[in-house]
Amino acid sequence: MSLALDIPPEDHDRLLDERARSLDEEDKRWWLLCRRPHLSKKFETDDGQFDSDGLAKALSEVMAGDRGDKEVPHLSRHDEHYLRDDREQERRLARERILKMKSQEMEELLKQRFCADFSPFGSHKFSYDDLIDAEDVSDLAKVVARAAHRAQKCCKGEKDQEDHPKSLRRLVLGVGRAIADCNSIQDYLSVSNLLFWSAKDVLDLTIQLPTPRVTGVGLLKSIVRDFFMNYVASVLLVESKAKVLSASLDGIELGIPSEEFDSLLKNRLELENMAISPTRTSQLLPKSSTYLTSEGKVDIESFADVIAKMMVIDKRVELPLLMEVFDFESDYLIKTNTTNQFLRTHRILQQQEGQYKIYEMEASTIMERLVGDRLILSIHNRAKIVSDDLISPKSMKEMTEELAVLIRDLLKEETKIVETQPKDGEVHIRLTEVRPFIIDLGGCIMRCCKDFPTYLSASLYLFWATADAWWSLPASGSCREAEESIWSIAGKFLRNYLALVLICETKAEAPKLEELKAHEAEAEGSGAGETTSGDSEPVEKPPVTYDIPREPVSKLCCVLL
């Protein structure tokens, strides 16, 4: 049994556009493709009954990601949401309580209060009736806000108990207005989800009042249920549209002839030892079946999972010592009087911290970032991996110097360094850690990485250090020019890494293919009797293709979070 959506596919675009004014069709397309599906699967127990517990778990996972802590961290920063006022501090208490809920806590609440009550989900078909118009959402939010105000009056004089309903009232009114002006579908889901949980909290407060009947508990339950159904129907609508789009993702061709591999590695990458590490096993090529759907199309999440596991293996290769590479920075260090031993030691520690956090990243975290931060887009950007995707050590060093200057300009004296999601005028502390690491990786690749495994590992570290630099900037677009430059460089580094992987694995698989061909030829020869070499016809070598996602119909433009 699965959740059914009784809305014709031809209406999906219209309904999504009504809920979010996406400024870029490609932005919306890629967001849909990269969003992980949660509800588009069967929820059935072993005895064929509807699995409400499984539904609660899936819902808790999707709701935990849609609470707005990433996409809409501060509602007051949205002019369109009419929330630029002095009420942000009052809203914060209620919002933070929701944001701090763990998915396991959400799962238990959903089991007890919603999924168990909605056993008809097994046969219920979500339709237009389950979607609420923005104007109606605002009206319903006002009803919930009045209930929160009544709860606040009942707690008057008790400071600790009075603050929560007061904050809930402001939050419900704010998100009720915000839902009419969402800039993206993700904004709409985040605001809808936040509205459901805040209305649920108001209901809980109302039930605890001495005279709950007078305060309209029945009406509140109905509204909370409507908010819940609207959110679930919206998620199903999104996942249904994403499934249609994913049908356009086919395999692409590796546009580098195998006979050019050694020449490229020796002449362009200046490698002295082209041997592949004996401990590295092929990850991408043999596992194509794990990231292809039953229709032979690419599943974004599964594909990212394969790449993530491959990256975990490749970053285990030990890098050369980086602390000796100071040549690029020397002029700046002298000018700013930072050549003393203390600051140099501090810089070395920053380098080590820059590498350590990447080294410690697990496959699950890598996969979530590839998809969630849409870093995987650079693979979809162009349909073919070609020799131009391989970056020479000299070009690599020039790109790292460009990054270093970009980051230096961002780290102005007035810029605030924070350890949370940065806002305008702020950057994450991670930016200060990856800058020296990026500088020294550029020098390391230029001078020290002369064997294939080390070059592959250093290229991977350079991609993630650049991706971390982009992640460290505020999401508001206040540093748009720098964001676009860093994003573009990160995409080039990822394609360079992928090109190296395909060369590596193609070289590793070549002997196996030759051995297989030899066995097939031997079998054919024994079956056809004695033949001479002159009797055999030449066999045309088929092109090498790999099942890697292809870009959608229209041209991809740069997508920034």
PDB file of C-alpha atoms in Angstrom, residues 105-262:
ATOM      1  CA  GLU A 105      10.448  12.674  18.795  1.00  0.00           C
ATOM      2  CA  MET A 106       8.474  13.729  15.741  1.00  0.00           C
ATOM      3  CA  GLU A 107       7.993  10.089  14.799  1.00  0.00           C
ATOM      4  CA  GLU A 108       6.479   9.236  18.192  1.00  0.00           C
ATOM      5  CA  LEU A 109       4.124  12.221  18.083  1.00  0.00           C
ATOM      6  CA  LEU A 110       2.985  11.301  14.579  1.00  0.00           C
ATOM      7  CA  LYS A 111       2.370   7.702  15.635  1.00  0.00           C
ATOM      8  CA  GLN A 112       0.299   8.720  18.620  1.00  0.00           C
ATOM      9  CA  ARG A 113      -1.645  11.625  17.189  1.00  0.00           C
ATOM     10  CA  PHE A 114      -1.879  11.408  13.428  1.00  0.00           C
ATOM     11  CA  CYS A 115      -0.832   8.302  11.515  1.00  0.00           C
ATOM     12  CA  ALA A 116      -2.705   5.972  13.883  1.00  0.00           C
ATOM     13  CA  ASP A 117      -5.858   8.109  13.610  1.00  0.00           C
ATOM     14  CA  PHE A 118      -5.550   8.306   9.837  1.00  0.00           C
ATOM     15  CA  SER A 119      -5.729   4.588   9.122  1.00  0.00           C
ATOM     16  CA  PRO A 120      -7.717   5.458   5.963  1.00  0.00           C
ATOM     17  CA  PHE A 121      -4.362   6.652   4.525  1.00  0.00           C
ATOM     18  CA  GLY A 122      -4.009   3.144   3.159  1.00  0.00           C
ATOM     19  CA  SER A 123      -6.961   3.745   0.839  1.00  0.00           C
ATOM     20  CA  HIS A 124      -7.127   7.550   0.849  1.00  0.00           C
ATOM     21  CA  LYS A 125      -6.378   9.314  -2.414  1.00  0.00           C
ATOM     22  CA  PHE A 126      -4.992  12.798  -1.970  1.00  0.00           C
ATOM     23  CA  SER A 127      -6.757  15.220  -4.253  1.00  0.00           C
ATOM     24  CA  TYR A 128      -7.336  18.921  -4.851  1.00  0.00           C
ATOM     25  CA  ASP A 129      -9.488  18.985  -1.695  1.00  0.00           C
ATOM     26  CA  ASP A 130      -6.437  18.268   0.478  1.00  0.00           C
ATOM     27  CA  LEU A 131      -4.553  21.315  -0.836  1.00  0.00           C
ATOM     28  CA  ILE A 132      -5.401  24.627   0.848  1.00  0.00           C
ATOM     29  CA  ASP A 133      -5.298  27.948  -1.004  1.00  0.00           C
ATOM     30  CA  ALA A 134      -2.882  30.526   0.414  1.00  0.00           C
ATOM     31  CA  GLU A 135      -5.713  32.910   1.304  1.00  0.00           C
ATOM     32  CA  ASP A 136      -7.537  30.172   3.230  1.00  0.00           C
ATOM     33  CA  VAL A 137      -4.304  29.233   5.021  1.00  0.00           C
ATOM     34  CA  SER A 138      -3.974  32.801   6.264  1.00  0.00           C
ATOM     35  CA  ASP A 139      -7.583  32.799   7.543  1.00  0.00           C
ATOM     36  CA  LEU A 140      -7.113  29.463   9.330  1.00  0.00           C
ATOM     37  CA  ALA A 141      -3.841  30.725  10.844  1.00  0.00           C
ATOM     38  CA  LYS A 142      -5.728  33.670  12.342  1.00  0.00           C
ATOM     39  CA  VAL A 143      -8.154  31.250  14.036  1.00  0.00           C
ATOM     40  CA  VAL A 144      -5.208  29.342  15.517  1.00  0.00           C
ATOM     41  CA  ALA A 145      -3.588  32.634  16.595  1.00  0.00           C
ATOM     42  CA  ARG A 146      -6.768  33.626  18.472  1.00  0.00           C
ATOM     43  CA  ALA A 147      -6.689  30.286  20.298  1.00  0.00           C
ATOM     44  CA  ALA A 148      -3.049  30.957  21.255  1.00  0.00           C
ATOM     45  CA  HIS A 149      -4.067  34.406  22.523  1.00  0.00           C
ATOM     46  CA  ARG A 150      -6.764  32.819  24.730  1.00  0.00           C
ATOM     47  CA  ALA A 151      -4.210  30.395  26.103  1.00  0.00           C
ATOM     48  CA  GLN A 152      -1.902  33.328  26.827  1.00  0.00           C
ATOM     49  CA  LYS A 153      -4.637  35.086  28.811  1.00  0.00           C
ATOM     50  CA  CYS A 154      -5.204  31.973  30.909  1.00  0.00           C
ATOM     51  CA  CYS A 155      -1.495  31.981  31.788  1.00  0.00           C
ATOM     52  CA  LYS A 156      -1.366  35.704  32.581  1.00  0.00           C
ATOM     53  CA  GLY A 157       0.873  36.466  35.522  1.00  0.00           C
ATOM     54  CA  GLU A 158       2.940  33.289  35.030  1.00  0.00           C
ATOM     55  CA  LYS A 159       5.914  34.552  33.016  1.00  0.00           C
ATOM     56  CA  ASP A 160       7.376  31.190  31.966  1.00  0.00           C
ATOM     57  CA  GLN A 161       4.023  29.804  30.820  1.00  0.00           C
ATOM     58  CA  GLU A 162       2.834  33.049  29.227  1.00  0.00           C
ATOM     59  CA  ASP A 163       5.823  33.449  26.872  1.00  0.00           C
ATOM     60  CA  HIS A 164       5.228  30.237  24.906  1.00  0.00           C
ATOM     61  CA  PRO A 165       1.632  30.915  23.723  1.00  0.00           C
ATOM     62  CA  LYS A 166       2.590  34.537  23.027  1.00  0.00           C
ATOM     63  CA  SER A 167       5.465  33.364  20.832  1.00  0.00           C
ATOM     64  CA  LEU A 168       3.256  30.766  19.140  1.00  0.00           C
ATOM     65  CA  ARG A 169       0.679  33.431  18.280  1.00  0.00           C
ATOM     66  CA  ARG A 170       3.290  35.596  16.584  1.00  0.00           C
ATOM     67  CA  LEU A 171       4.775  32.626  14.745  1.00  0.00           C
ATOM     68  CA  VAL A 172       1.420  31.352  13.452  1.00  0.00           C
ATOM     69  CA  LEU A 173       0.435  34.815  12.217  1.00  0.00           C
ATOM     70  CA  GLY A 174       3.842  35.258  10.564  1.00  0.00           C
ATOM     71  CA  VAL A 175       3.944  31.968   8.670  1.00  0.00           C
ATOM     72  CA  GLY A 176       0.266  32.311   7.798  1.00  0.00           C
ATOM     73  CA  ARG A 177       1.122  35.498   5.900  1.00  0.00           C
ATOM     74  CA  ALA A 178       4.413  34.152   4.568  1.00  0.00           C
ATOM     75  CA  ILE A 179       2.844  31.201   2.772  1.00  0.00           C
ATOM     76  CA  ALA A 180       1.350  33.489   0.132  1.00  0.00           C
ATOM     77  CA  ASP A 181       4.755  34.838  -0.954  1.00  0.00           C
ATOM     78  CA  CYS A 182       7.147  31.890  -1.058  1.00  0.00           C
ATOM     79  CA  ASN A 183      10.031  32.284  -3.495  1.00  0.00           C
ATOM     80  CA  SER A 184      10.553  28.545  -3.969  1.00  0.00           C
ATOM     81  CA  ILE A 185       8.781  25.252  -3.483  1.00  0.00           C
ATOM     82  CA  GLN A 186      11.163  24.451  -0.650  1.00  0.00           C
ATOM     83  CA  ASP A 187      10.118  27.671   1.071  1.00  0.00           C
ATOM     84  CA  TYR A 188       6.486  26.633   0.695  1.00  0.00           C
ATOM     85  CA  LEU A 189       7.098  23.184   2.205  1.00  0.00           C
ATOM     86  CA  SER A 190       9.162  24.671   5.042  1.00  0.00           C
ATOM     87  CA  VAL A 191       6.524  27.276   5.903  1.00  0.00           C
ATOM     88  CA  SER A 192       3.661  24.725   5.598  1.00  0.00           C
ATOM     89  CA  ASN A 193       5.505  22.310   7.846  1.00  0.00           C
ATOM     90  CA  LEU A 194       6.298  25.029  10.399  1.00  0.00           C
ATOM     91  CA  LEU A 195       2.654  26.088  10.367  1.00  0.00           C
ATOM     92  CA  PHE A 196       1.471  22.536  11.082  1.00  0.00           C
ATOM     93  CA  TRP A 197       3.793  22.029  14.065  1.00  0.00           C
ATOM     94  CA  SER A 198       3.074  25.453  15.558  1.00  0.00           C
ATOM     95  CA  ALA A 199      -0.694  24.851  15.215  1.00  0.00           C
ATOM     96  CA  LYS A 200      -0.224  21.458  16.861  1.00  0.00           C
ATOM     97  CA  ASP A 201       1.527  23.152  19.797  1.00  0.00           C
ATOM     98  CA  VAL A 202      -1.364  25.618  20.128  1.00  0.00           C
ATOM     99  CA  LEU A 203      -3.777  22.671  20.193  1.00  0.00           C
ATOM    100  CA  ASP A 204      -1.749  21.003  22.946  1.00  0.00           C
ATOM    101  CA  LEU A 205      -1.842  24.180  25.040  1.00  0.00           C
ATOM    102  CA  THR A 206      -5.595  24.554  24.491  1.00  0.00           C
ATOM    103  CA  ILE A 207      -6.337  20.979  25.580  1.00  0.00           C
ATOM    104  CA  GLN A 208      -4.529  21.651  28.866  1.00  0.00           C
ATOM    105  CA  LEU A 209      -6.691  24.681  29.717  1.00  0.00           C
ATOM    106  CA  PRO A 210      -9.277  24.385  32.542  1.00  0.00           C
ATOM    107  CA  THR A 211     -12.188  24.941  30.108  1.00  0.00           C
ATOM    108  CA  PRO A 212     -11.066  23.416  26.790  1.00  0.00           C
ATOM    109  CA  ARG A 213     -14.624  23.226  25.373  1.00  0.00           C
ATOM    110  CA  VAL A 214     -15.016  26.999  25.493  1.00  0.00           C
ATOM    111  CA  THR A 215     -11.765  27.476  23.560  1.00  0.00           C
ATOM    112  CA  GLY A 216     -12.840  25.430  20.517  1.00  0.00           C
ATOM    113  CA  VAL A 217     -10.711  22.282  20.698  1.00  0.00           C
ATOM    114  CA  GLY A 218     -12.799  20.560  18.035  1.00  0.00           C
ATOM    115  CA  LEU A 219     -12.241  23.361  15.521  1.00  0.00           C
ATOM    116  CA  LEU A 220      -8.507  23.435  16.281  1.00  0.00           C
ATOM    117  CA  LYS A 221      -8.209  19.683  15.719  1.00  0.00           C
ATOM    118  CA  SER A 222      -9.871  20.083  12.341  1.00  0.00           C
ATOM    119  CA  ILE A 223      -7.515  22.921  11.342  1.00  0.00           C
ATOM    120  CA  VAL A 224      -4.409  21.034  12.473  1.00  0.00           C
ATOM    121  CA  ARG A 225      -5.546  18.025  10.461  1.00  0.00           C
ATOM    122  CA  ASP A 226      -6.108  20.241   7.405  1.00  0.00           C
ATOM    123  CA  PHE A 227      -2.591  21.694   7.740  1.00  0.00           C
ATOM    124  CA  PHE A 228      -1.217  18.162   8.038  1.00  0.00           C
ATOM    125  CA  MET A 229      -3.053  16.912   4.948  1.00  0.00           C
ATOM    126  CA  ASN A 230      -2.028  19.994   2.955  1.00  0.00           C
ATOM    127  CA  TYR A 231       1.633  19.379   3.765  1.00  0.00           C
ATOM    128  CA  VAL A 232       1.483  15.651   2.909  1.00  0.00           C
ATOM    129  CA  ALA A 233      -0.386  16.329  -0.349  1.00  0.00           C
ATOM    130  CA  SER A 234       2.204  18.984  -1.279  1.00  0.00           C
ATOM    131  CA  VAL A 235       5.086  16.569  -0.670  1.00  0.00           C
ATOM    132  CA  LEU A 236       3.368  13.908  -2.797  1.00  0.00           C
ATOM    133  CA  LEU A 237       2.850  16.478  -5.539  1.00  0.00           C
ATOM    134  CA  VAL A 238       6.549  17.353  -5.469  1.00  0.00           C
ATOM    135  CA  GLU A 239       7.688  13.719  -5.485  1.00  0.00           C
ATOM    136  CA  SER A 240       5.310  12.820  -8.312  1.00  0.00           C
ATOM    137  CA  LYS A 241       6.678  15.667 -10.440  1.00  0.00           C
ATOM    138  CA  ALA A 242      10.262  14.656  -9.610  1.00  0.00           C
ATOM    139  CA  LYS A 243       9.562  11.094 -10.747  1.00  0.00           C
ATOM    140  CA  VAL A 244       8.439  12.382 -14.141  1.00  0.00           C
ATOM    141  CA  LEU A 245      11.552  14.561 -14.504  1.00  0.00           C
ATOM    142  CA  SER A 246      13.922  11.753 -13.509  1.00  0.00           C
ATOM    143  CA  ALA A 247      12.832   9.843 -16.612  1.00  0.00           C
ATOM    144  CA  SER A 248      15.023  12.220 -18.667  1.00  0.00           C
ATOM    145  CA  LEU A 249      18.271  11.145 -16.966  1.00  0.00           C
ATOM    146  CA  ASP A 250      20.118   8.638 -19.166  1.00  0.00           C
ATOM    147  CA  GLY A 251      23.710   7.482 -19.336  1.00  0.00           C
ATOM    148  CA  ILE A 252      26.482   9.575 -20.903  1.00  0.00           C
ATOM    149  CA  GLU A 253      29.565   8.760 -22.910  1.00  0.00           C
ATOM    150  CA  LEU A 254      33.130   9.061 -21.706  1.00  0.00           C
ATOM    151  CA  GLY A 255      34.689  11.157 -24.441  1.00  0.00           C
ATOM    152  CA  ILE A 256      38.318  10.235 -23.764  1.00  0.00           C
ATOM    153  CA  PRO A 257      39.699   7.401 -25.976  1.00  0.00           C
ATOM    154  CA  SER A 258      41.481   4.784 -23.900  1.00  0.00           C
ATOM    155  CA  GLU A 259      44.613   5.044 -26.048  1.00  0.00           C
ATOM    156  CA  GLU A 260      45.024   8.664 -24.847  1.00  0.00           C
ATOM    157  CA  PHE A 261      44.925   7.828 -21.137  1.00  0.00           C
ATOM    158  CA  ASP A 262      48.671   7.404 -20.569  1.00  0.00           C
TER     159      ASP A 262
END
